[in-house]
Amino acid sequence: WSYKLFSDINIYIKRVEGDTVFLELAIKETPSLVDVKVTGIGQKKAETLLKDAEIKKGVKVNESLIANTKNYITNKYRKDGYLNTKVTIDTKIDTTDANGVDMLIHIDRGNKVKIDKITFEGNQQFTSAKLRKKLKKTKQVRFGRFWKRSKYVQDKYNEDLVSLIDFYKENGYRDARIKSDTLYDGKENIDLKISLEEGRKYYFGDIKFLGNTIYSNQMLAHLLGLKKGEVYNGVQLRNRINDPKNPDA
């Protein structure tokens, strides 16, 4: 059963003779995939999609496979900005194989949705306009500049959220974090709302190092560019510590 070779198994008691029970098993074998076609996208994209989804001839076709395939394709295109993607999967008995089925996958990606508006909540130290500029790959539609990129792509948006927090850390707000981000789906256009917790601003105080037997604290602080009283820059500090060109740092 765990190998998904059968879609249904029924066990019947035929007869009982003393301590012996005679059973009859009615087994329905799970059909195998004979042929699959994808419509709605180009042939090369379809071939790549089927390979990535591990849909190939001989695979056992059951409700779980169909549901997982549908979810995989839908989520794949949603990540690319096609939030209104619709996927339908139909199967029919193959005429050349008694226990085989053919599969037809139709994909309607729709249009990539655009970002109508990006708003921030909880930002006291920096204006929303300044924070929007830090989202390099996620832009809202600007009046009179419709040719500018404003499409929503989930992976790029996630990268921009990391960059946004790095901006805060570069300016001393080491505790800054995104409390939540909400997508309001308007089908063709969407709105993004980013809720922030900025925290307090930090400065470098006394700088001490542990375990340093060769270099003094002053020398190490100089190598890392650290000075007491300066604004704490967590990103710069991290990069200097991990700099492969400066192994002594």
PDB file of C-alpha atoms in Angstrom:
ATOM      1  CA  TRP A   1       0.000   0.000   0.000  1.00  0.00           C
ATOM      2  CA  SER A   2       2.831   2.393   0.848  1.00  0.00           C
ATOM      3  CA  TYR A   3       4.225   1.911  -2.680  1.00  0.00           C
ATOM      4  CA  LYS A   4       0.948   3.344  -4.095  1.00  0.00           C
ATOM      5  CA  LEU A   5       0.537   0.358  -6.396  1.00  0.00           C
ATOM      6  CA  PHE A   6      -3.129  -0.026  -5.480  1.00  0.00           C
ATOM      7  CA  SER A   7      -5.888   2.545  -5.258  1.00  0.00           C
ATOM      8  CA  ASP A   8      -8.303   0.322  -3.354  1.00  0.00           C
ATOM      9  CA  ILE A   9      -8.108  -2.959  -1.438  1.00  0.00           C
ATOM     10  CA  ASN A  10     -11.105  -4.819   0.021  1.00  0.00           C
ATOM     11  CA  ILE A  11     -10.752  -7.954   2.150  1.00  0.00           C
ATOM     12  CA  TYR A  12     -13.596 -10.472   2.406  1.00  0.00           C
ATOM     13  CA  ILE A  13     -13.945 -13.564   4.588  1.00  0.00           C
ATOM     14  CA  LYS A  14     -14.887 -16.439   2.289  1.00  0.00           C
ATOM     15  CA  ARG A  15     -15.239 -19.137   4.899  1.00  0.00           C
ATOM     16  CA  VAL A  16     -14.039 -20.326   8.281  1.00  0.00           C
ATOM     17  CA  GLU A  17     -12.930 -23.887   8.964  1.00  0.00           C
ATOM     18  CA  GLY A  18     -12.007 -24.415  12.602  1.00  0.00           C
ATOM     19  CA  ASP A  19      -9.132 -22.057  13.419  1.00  0.00           C
ATOM     20  CA  THR A  20      -8.513 -21.269   9.745  1.00  0.00           C
ATOM     21  CA  VAL A  21      -9.980 -18.278   7.971  1.00  0.00           C
ATOM     22  CA  PHE A  22     -10.013 -18.096   4.167  1.00  0.00           C
ATOM     23  CA  LEU A  23      -9.819 -14.576   2.789  1.00  0.00           C
ATOM     24  CA  GLU A  24     -10.465 -13.027  -0.596  1.00  0.00           C
ATOM     25  CA  LEU A  25      -8.778  -9.796  -1.646  1.00  0.00           C
ATOM     26  CA  ALA A  26     -10.375  -7.487  -4.188  1.00  0.00           C
ATOM     27  CA  ILE A  27      -7.605  -5.249  -5.489  1.00  0.00           C
ATOM     28  CA  LYS A  28      -7.873  -2.209  -7.708  1.00  0.00           C
ATOM     29  CA  GLU A  29      -4.518  -1.339  -9.208  1.00  0.00           C
ATOM     30  CA  THR A  30      -3.469   2.316  -9.415  1.00  0.00           C
ATOM     31  CA  PRO A  31      -3.278   3.327 -13.087  1.00  0.00           C
ATOM     32  CA  SER A  32       0.061   4.332 -14.624  1.00  0.00           C
ATOM     33  CA  LEU A  33       0.693   7.406 -16.729  1.00  0.00           C
ATOM     34  CA  VAL A  34       1.013   6.648 -20.442  1.00  0.00           C
ATOM     35  CA  ASP A  35       1.007  10.137 -21.960  1.00  0.00           C
ATOM     36  CA  VAL A  36       0.897  13.721 -20.693  1.00  0.00           C
ATOM     37  CA  LYS A  37       0.254  16.970 -22.533  1.00  0.00           C
ATOM     38  CA  VAL A  38       0.570  20.534 -21.299  1.00  0.00           C
ATOM     39  CA  THR A  39      -1.286  23.443 -22.861  1.00  0.00           C
ATOM     40  CA  GLY A  40      -1.077  27.145 -22.143  1.00  0.00           C
ATOM     41  CA  ILE A  41       2.716  27.440 -22.186  1.00  0.00           C
ATOM     42  CA  GLY A  42       5.467  26.743 -24.728  1.00  0.00           C
ATOM     43  CA  GLN A  43       6.814  23.262 -25.391  1.00  0.00           C
ATOM     44  CA  LYS A  44      10.254  23.819 -23.857  1.00  0.00           C
ATOM     45  CA  LYS A  45       8.754  25.356 -20.730  1.00  0.00           C
ATOM     46  CA  ALA A  46       6.326  22.441 -20.539  1.00  0.00           C
ATOM     47  CA  GLU A  47       9.152  19.906 -20.766  1.00  0.00           C
ATOM     48  CA  THR A  48      11.086  21.645 -18.013  1.00  0.00           C
ATOM     49  CA  LEU A  49       7.981  21.904 -15.864  1.00  0.00           C
ATOM     50  CA  LEU A  50       7.198  18.183 -16.153  1.00  0.00           C
ATOM     51  CA  LYS A  51      10.793  17.289 -15.330  1.00  0.00           C
ATOM     52  CA  ASP A  52      10.842  19.511 -12.250  1.00  0.00           C
ATOM     53  CA  ALA A  53       7.464  18.148 -11.100  1.00  0.00           C
ATOM     54  CA  GLU A  54       8.666  14.556 -11.743  1.00  0.00           C
ATOM     55  CA  ILE A  55       5.744  13.787 -14.028  1.00  0.00           C
ATOM     56  CA  LYS A  56       6.854  11.075 -16.437  1.00  0.00           C
ATOM     57  CA  LYS A  57       5.617   7.949 -18.152  1.00  0.00           C
ATOM     58  CA  GLY A  58       4.967   5.087 -15.757  1.00  0.00           C
ATOM     59  CA  VAL A  59       4.316   7.171 -12.654  1.00  0.00           C
ATOM     60  CA  LYS A  60       1.296   6.039 -10.647  1.00  0.00           C
ATOM     61  CA  VAL A  61      -1.595   8.454 -11.067  1.00  0.00           C
ATOM     62  CA  ASN A  62      -3.801   8.989  -8.023  1.00  0.00           C
ATOM     63  CA  GLU A  63      -5.609  11.884  -6.356  1.00  0.00           C
ATOM     64  CA  SER A  64      -2.531  12.775  -4.337  1.00  0.00           C
ATOM     65  CA  LEU A  65      -0.322  13.088  -7.434  1.00  0.00           C
ATOM     66  CA  ILE A  66      -2.880  15.245  -9.215  1.00  0.00           C
ATOM     67  CA  ALA A  67      -3.339  17.554  -6.208  1.00  0.00           C
ATOM     68  CA  ASN A  68       0.424  17.865  -5.601  1.00  0.00           C
ATOM     69  CA  THR A  69       1.103  18.583  -9.275  1.00  0.00           C
ATOM     70  CA  LYS A  70      -1.588  21.249  -9.375  1.00  0.00           C
ATOM     71  CA  ASN A  71      -0.232  22.912  -6.228  1.00  0.00           C
ATOM     72  CA  TYR A  72       3.348  22.756  -7.495  1.00  0.00           C
ATOM     73  CA  ILE A  73       2.512  24.470 -10.791  1.00  0.00           C
ATOM     74  CA  THR A  74       0.294  27.083  -9.163  1.00  0.00           C
ATOM     75  CA  ASN A  75       2.909  27.982  -6.543  1.00  0.00           C
ATOM     76  CA  LYS A  76       5.678  28.059  -9.137  1.00  0.00           C
ATOM     77  CA  TYR A  77       3.930  30.709 -11.204  1.00  0.00           C
ATOM     78  CA  ARG A  78       2.747  32.625  -8.158  1.00  0.00           C
ATOM     79  CA  LYS A  79       6.396  33.019  -7.157  1.00  0.00           C
ATOM     80  CA  ASP A  80       7.048  34.495 -10.600  1.00  0.00           C
ATOM     81  CA  GLY A  81       4.321  37.096 -10.149  1.00  0.00           C
ATOM     82  CA  TYR A  82       1.388  35.287 -11.783  1.00  0.00           C
ATOM     83  CA  LEU A  83      -0.840  35.394  -8.710  1.00  0.00           C
ATOM     84  CA  ASN A  84      -3.991  34.535 -10.675  1.00  0.00           C
ATOM     85  CA  THR A  85      -2.664  31.316 -12.207  1.00  0.00           C
ATOM     86  CA  LYS A  86      -5.310  28.643 -12.777  1.00  0.00           C
ATOM     87  CA  VAL A  87      -4.389  25.000 -13.367  1.00  0.00           C
ATOM     88  CA  THR A  88      -6.746  22.225 -14.436  1.00  0.00           C
ATOM     89  CA  ILE A  89      -5.718  18.570 -14.717  1.00  0.00           C
ATOM     90  CA  ASP A  90      -7.859  16.000 -16.523  1.00  0.00           C
ATOM     91  CA  THR A  91      -7.208  12.302 -16.952  1.00  0.00           C
ATOM     92  CA  LYS A  92      -8.752   9.721 -19.247  1.00  0.00           C
ATOM     93  CA  ILE A  93      -8.266   6.006 -19.826  1.00  0.00           C
ATOM     94  CA  ASP A  94      -5.606   5.265 -22.425  1.00  0.00           C
ATOM     95  CA  THR A  95      -6.911   3.223 -25.347  1.00  0.00           C
ATOM     96  CA  THR A  96      -3.670   1.228 -25.667  1.00  0.00           C
ATOM     97  CA  ASP A  97      -3.228   0.253 -22.007  1.00  0.00           C
ATOM     98  CA  ALA A  98      -5.933  -1.347 -19.888  1.00  0.00           C
ATOM     99  CA  ASN A  99      -4.483   0.115 -16.715  1.00  0.00           C
ATOM    100  CA  GLY A 100      -3.047   3.313 -18.178  1.00  0.00           C
ATOM    101  CA  VAL A 101      -4.248   6.897 -18.239  1.00  0.00           C
ATOM    102  CA  ASP A 102      -3.455   9.995 -20.255  1.00  0.00           C
ATOM    103  CA  MET A 103      -3.126  13.356 -18.509  1.00  0.00           C
ATOM    104  CA  LEU A 104      -3.917  16.818 -19.838  1.00  0.00           C
ATOM    105  CA  ILE A 105      -2.595  19.784 -17.871  1.00  0.00           C
ATOM    106  CA  HIS A 106      -3.938  23.195 -18.843  1.00  0.00           C
ATOM    107  CA  ILE A 107      -2.215  26.277 -17.441  1.00  0.00           C
ATOM    108  CA  ASP A 108      -3.726  29.762 -17.549  1.00  0.00           C
ATOM    109  CA  ARG A 109      -1.119  32.056 -16.035  1.00  0.00           C
ATOM    110  CA  GLY A 110      -3.020  35.259 -16.616  1.00  0.00           C
ATOM    111  CA  ASN A 111      -1.031  38.487 -16.447  1.00  0.00           C
ATOM    112  CA  LYS A 112       1.659  39.333 -13.966  1.00  0.00           C
ATOM    113  CA  VAL A 113       0.084  41.459 -11.272  1.00  0.00           C
ATOM    114  CA  LYS A 114       1.430  44.938 -10.671  1.00  0.00           C
ATOM    115  CA  ILE A 115       2.041  46.671  -7.389  1.00  0.00           C
ATOM    116  CA  ASP A 116      -0.305  49.594  -7.061  1.00  0.00           C
ATOM    117  CA  LYS A 117       0.884  50.852  -3.687  1.00  0.00           C
ATOM    118  CA  ILE A 118       3.523  50.067  -1.043  1.00  0.00           C
ATOM    119  CA  THR A 119       2.867  51.428   2.437  1.00  0.00           C
ATOM    120  CA  PHE A 120       4.744  51.187   5.737  1.00  0.00           C
ATOM    121  CA  GLU A 121       3.582  51.083   9.313  1.00  0.00           C
ATOM    122  CA  GLY A 122       5.654  51.762  12.439  1.00  0.00           C
ATOM    123  CA  ASN A 123       8.400  53.751  10.700  1.00  0.00           C
ATOM    124  CA  GLN A 124       9.288  56.782  12.799  1.00  0.00           C
ATOM    125  CA  GLN A 125      12.949  57.324  11.858  1.00  0.00           C
ATOM    126  CA  PHE A 126      12.705  57.147   8.069  1.00  0.00           C
ATOM    127  CA  THR A 127       9.993  58.313   5.697  1.00  0.00           C
ATOM    128  CA  SER A 128       7.990  55.825   3.648  1.00  0.00           C
ATOM    129  CA  ALA A 129       9.403  57.383   0.474  1.00  0.00           C
ATOM    130  CA  LYS A 130      12.961  56.672   1.634  1.00  0.00           C
ATOM    131  CA  LEU A 131      12.119  53.101   2.617  1.00  0.00           C
ATOM    132  CA  ARG A 132      10.450  52.451  -0.737  1.00  0.00           C
ATOM    133  CA  LYS A 133      13.727  53.394  -2.443  1.00  0.00           C
ATOM    134  CA  LYS A 134      15.450  50.600  -0.522  1.00  0.00           C
ATOM    135  CA  LEU A 135      13.200  48.052  -2.219  1.00  0.00           C
ATOM    136  CA  LYS A 136      15.354  47.874  -5.337  1.00  0.00           C
ATOM    137  CA  LYS A 137      13.475  45.029  -7.032  1.00  0.00           C
ATOM    138  CA  THR A 138       9.957  45.787  -5.814  1.00  0.00           C
ATOM    139  CA  LYS A 139       8.430  49.011  -7.089  1.00  0.00           C
ATOM    140  CA  GLN A 140       4.957  50.501  -7.069  1.00  0.00           C
ATOM    141  CA  VAL A 141       3.361  52.034 -10.146  1.00  0.00           C
ATOM    142  CA  ARG A 142       4.334  55.682 -10.565  1.00  0.00           C
ATOM    143  CA  PHE A 143       2.047  58.094 -12.335  1.00  0.00           C
ATOM    144  CA  GLY A 144       3.405  59.043 -15.735  1.00  0.00           C
ATOM    145  CA  ARG A 145       6.080  56.289 -15.654  1.00  0.00           C
ATOM    146  CA  PHE A 146       4.107  53.185 -16.568  1.00  0.00           C
ATOM    147  CA  TRP A 147       7.060  51.593 -18.342  1.00  0.00           C
ATOM    148  CA  LYS A 148       8.953  51.242 -15.050  1.00  0.00           C
ATOM    149  CA  ARG A 149       9.053  47.826 -13.415  1.00  0.00           C
ATOM    150  CA  SER A 150       6.223  47.367 -10.915  1.00  0.00           C
ATOM    151  CA  LYS A 151       5.550  43.633 -11.174  1.00  0.00           C
ATOM    152  CA  TYR A 152       5.425  41.536  -8.033  1.00  0.00           C
ATOM    153  CA  VAL A 153       7.900  38.645  -7.870  1.00  0.00           C
ATOM    154  CA  GLN A 154       7.927  36.846  -4.534  1.00  0.00           C
ATOM    155  CA  ASP A 155      11.622  35.863  -4.433  1.00  0.00           C
ATOM    156  CA  LYS A 156      12.753  39.377  -5.329  1.00  0.00           C
ATOM    157  CA  TYR A 157      10.354  40.846  -2.784  1.00  0.00           C
ATOM    158  CA  ASN A 158      11.799  38.576  -0.067  1.00  0.00           C
ATOM    159  CA  GLU A 159      15.302  39.754  -1.021  1.00  0.00           C
ATOM    160  CA  ASP A 160      14.147  43.349  -0.731  1.00  0.00           C
ATOM    161  CA  LEU A 161      12.783  42.745   2.774  1.00  0.00           C
ATOM    162  CA  VAL A 162      16.235  41.540   3.835  1.00  0.00           C
ATOM    163  CA  SER A 163      17.806  44.628   2.252  1.00  0.00           C
ATOM    164  CA  LEU A 164      15.317  46.832   4.079  1.00  0.00           C
ATOM    165  CA  ILE A 165      16.355  45.468   7.483  1.00  0.00           C
ATOM    166  CA  ASP A 166      20.023  45.721   6.483  1.00  0.00           C
ATOM    167  CA  PHE A 167      19.435  49.425   5.808  1.00  0.00           C
ATOM    168  CA  TYR A 168      18.217  49.842   9.378  1.00  0.00           C
ATOM    169  CA  LYS A 169      21.193  47.915  10.749  1.00  0.00           C
ATOM    170  CA  GLU A 170      23.564  50.101   8.733  1.00  0.00           C
ATOM    171  CA  ASN A 171      22.103  53.076  10.573  1.00  0.00           C
ATOM    172  CA  GLY A 172      22.392  51.678  14.090  1.00  0.00           C
ATOM    173  CA  TYR A 173      19.006  49.983  14.475  1.00  0.00           C
ATOM    174  CA  ARG A 174      20.320  46.494  15.200  1.00  0.00           C
ATOM    175  CA  ASP A 175      16.973  45.294  16.623  1.00  0.00           C
ATOM    176  CA  ALA A 176      14.882  46.386  13.640  1.00  0.00           C
ATOM    177  CA  ARG A 177      12.553  43.731  12.304  1.00  0.00           C
ATOM    178  CA  ILE A 178       9.530  43.255  10.091  1.00  0.00           C
ATOM    179  CA  LYS A 179       6.548  42.470  12.276  1.00  0.00           C
ATOM    180  CA  SER A 180       4.366  41.514   9.323  1.00  0.00           C
ATOM    181  CA  ASP A 181       3.880  42.104   5.632  1.00  0.00           C
ATOM    182  CA  THR A 182       0.457  41.901   4.056  1.00  0.00           C
ATOM    183  CA  LEU A 183      -0.509  41.508   0.416  1.00  0.00           C
ATOM    184  CA  TYR A 184      -3.912  42.864  -0.556  1.00  0.00           C
ATOM    185  CA  ASP A 185      -4.947  41.119  -3.751  1.00  0.00           C
ATOM    186  CA  GLY A 186      -6.935  43.220  -6.182  1.00  0.00           C
ATOM    187  CA  LYS A 187      -6.656  40.574  -8.943  1.00  0.00           C
ATOM    188  CA  GLU A 188      -4.927  42.770 -11.515  1.00  0.00           C
ATOM    189  CA  ASN A 189      -3.107  45.041  -9.046  1.00  0.00           C
ATOM    190  CA  ILE A 190      -2.011  44.461  -5.476  1.00  0.00           C
ATOM    191  CA  ASP A 191      -1.101  46.595  -2.469  1.00  0.00           C
ATOM    192  CA  LEU A 192       1.730  45.763  -0.058  1.00  0.00           C
ATOM    193  CA  LYS A 193       1.735  46.842   3.577  1.00  0.00           C
ATOM    194  CA  ILE A 194       4.939  46.371   5.607  1.00  0.00           C
ATOM    195  CA  SER A 195       4.737  46.703   9.383  1.00  0.00           C
ATOM    196  CA  LEU A 196       8.040  47.566  11.088  1.00  0.00           C
ATOM    197  CA  GLU A 197       9.492  47.595  14.577  1.00  0.00           C
ATOM    198  CA  GLU A 198      12.514  49.900  14.442  1.00  0.00           C
ATOM    199  CA  GLY A 199      13.866  49.573  17.967  1.00  0.00           C
ATOM    200  CA  ARG A 200      16.432  51.917  19.493  1.00  0.00           C
ATOM    201  CA  LYS A 201      19.551  53.329  17.837  1.00  0.00           C
ATOM    202  CA  TYR A 202      22.901  51.910  18.965  1.00  0.00           C
ATOM    203  CA  TYR A 203      26.419  53.343  19.071  1.00  0.00           C
ATOM    204  CA  PHE A 204      29.744  51.631  19.581  1.00  0.00           C
ATOM    205  CA  GLY A 205      30.879  51.813  23.188  1.00  0.00           C
ATOM    206  CA  ASP A 206      34.002  50.287  24.686  1.00  0.00           C
ATOM    207  CA  ILE A 207      35.363  47.681  22.286  1.00  0.00           C
ATOM    208  CA  LYS A 208      36.957  44.579  23.765  1.00  0.00           C
ATOM    209  CA  PHE A 209      38.182  41.352  22.158  1.00  0.00           C
ATOM    210  CA  LEU A 210      38.576  37.944  23.769  1.00  0.00           C
ATOM    211  CA  GLY A 211      41.211  35.378  22.867  1.00  0.00           C
ATOM    212  CA  ASN A 212      43.492  37.796  21.029  1.00  0.00           C
ATOM    213  CA  THR A 213      47.115  36.937  21.897  1.00  0.00           C
ATOM    214  CA  ILE A 214      48.886  38.416  18.866  1.00  0.00           C
ATOM    215  CA  TYR A 215      47.099  41.703  18.190  1.00  0.00           C
ATOM    216  CA  SER A 216      46.044  44.290  20.740  1.00  0.00           C
ATOM    217  CA  ASN A 217      42.465  45.466  21.143  1.00  0.00           C
ATOM    218  CA  GLN A 218      43.402  48.763  19.498  1.00  0.00           C
ATOM    219  CA  MET A 219      44.911  47.024  16.471  1.00  0.00           C
ATOM    220  CA  LEU A 220      41.864  44.769  15.983  1.00  0.00           C
ATOM    221  CA  ALA A 221      39.491  47.684  16.349  1.00  0.00           C
ATOM    222  CA  HIS A 222      41.505  49.569  13.720  1.00  0.00           C
ATOM    223  CA  LEU A 223      41.412  46.596  11.322  1.00  0.00           C
ATOM    224  CA  LEU A 224      37.635  46.404  11.663  1.00  0.00           C
ATOM    225  CA  GLY A 225      37.230  50.178  11.457  1.00  0.00           C
ATOM    226  CA  LEU A 226      35.554  50.448  14.842  1.00  0.00           C
ATOM    227  CA  LYS A 227      35.550  53.646  16.889  1.00  0.00           C
ATOM    228  CA  LYS A 228      33.853  54.366  20.170  1.00  0.00           C
ATOM    229  CA  GLY A 229      30.897  56.697  19.781  1.00  0.00           C
ATOM    230  CA  GLU A 230      30.234  55.892  16.119  1.00  0.00           C
ATOM    231  CA  VAL A 231      26.844  54.659  14.975  1.00  0.00           C
ATOM    232  CA  TYR A 232      26.657  50.882  15.130  1.00  0.00           C
ATOM    233  CA  ASN A 233      26.730  49.473  11.576  1.00  0.00           C
ATOM    234  CA  GLY A 234      25.893  45.796  11.857  1.00  0.00           C
ATOM    235  CA  VAL A 235      26.134  45.122   8.118  1.00  0.00           C
ATOM    236  CA  GLN A 236      29.573  46.719   7.758  1.00  0.00           C
ATOM    237  CA  LEU A 237      30.846  44.894  10.844  1.00  0.00           C
ATOM    238  CA  ARG A 238      29.579  41.561   9.532  1.00  0.00           C
ATOM    239  CA  ASN A 239      31.146  42.107   6.114  1.00  0.00           C
ATOM    240  CA  ARG A 240      34.507  43.100   7.551  1.00  0.00           C
ATOM    241  CA  ILE A 241      34.631  40.098   9.852  1.00  0.00           C
ATOM    242  CA  ASN A 242      33.774  37.758   6.959  1.00  0.00           C
ATOM    243  CA  ASP A 243      36.024  39.494   4.411  1.00  0.00           C
ATOM    244  CA  PRO A 244      38.146  36.741   2.772  1.00  0.00           C
ATOM    245  CA  LYS A 245      40.595  39.394   1.486  1.00  0.00           C
ATOM    246  CA  ASN A 246      41.437  40.329   5.057  1.00  0.00           C
ATOM    247  CA  PRO A 247      42.114  37.055   6.915  1.00  0.00           C
ATOM    248  CA  ASP A 248      43.602  38.877   9.867  1.00  0.00           C
ATOM    249  CA  ALA A 249      40.308  40.649  10.568  1.00  0.00           C
TER     250      ALA A 249
END
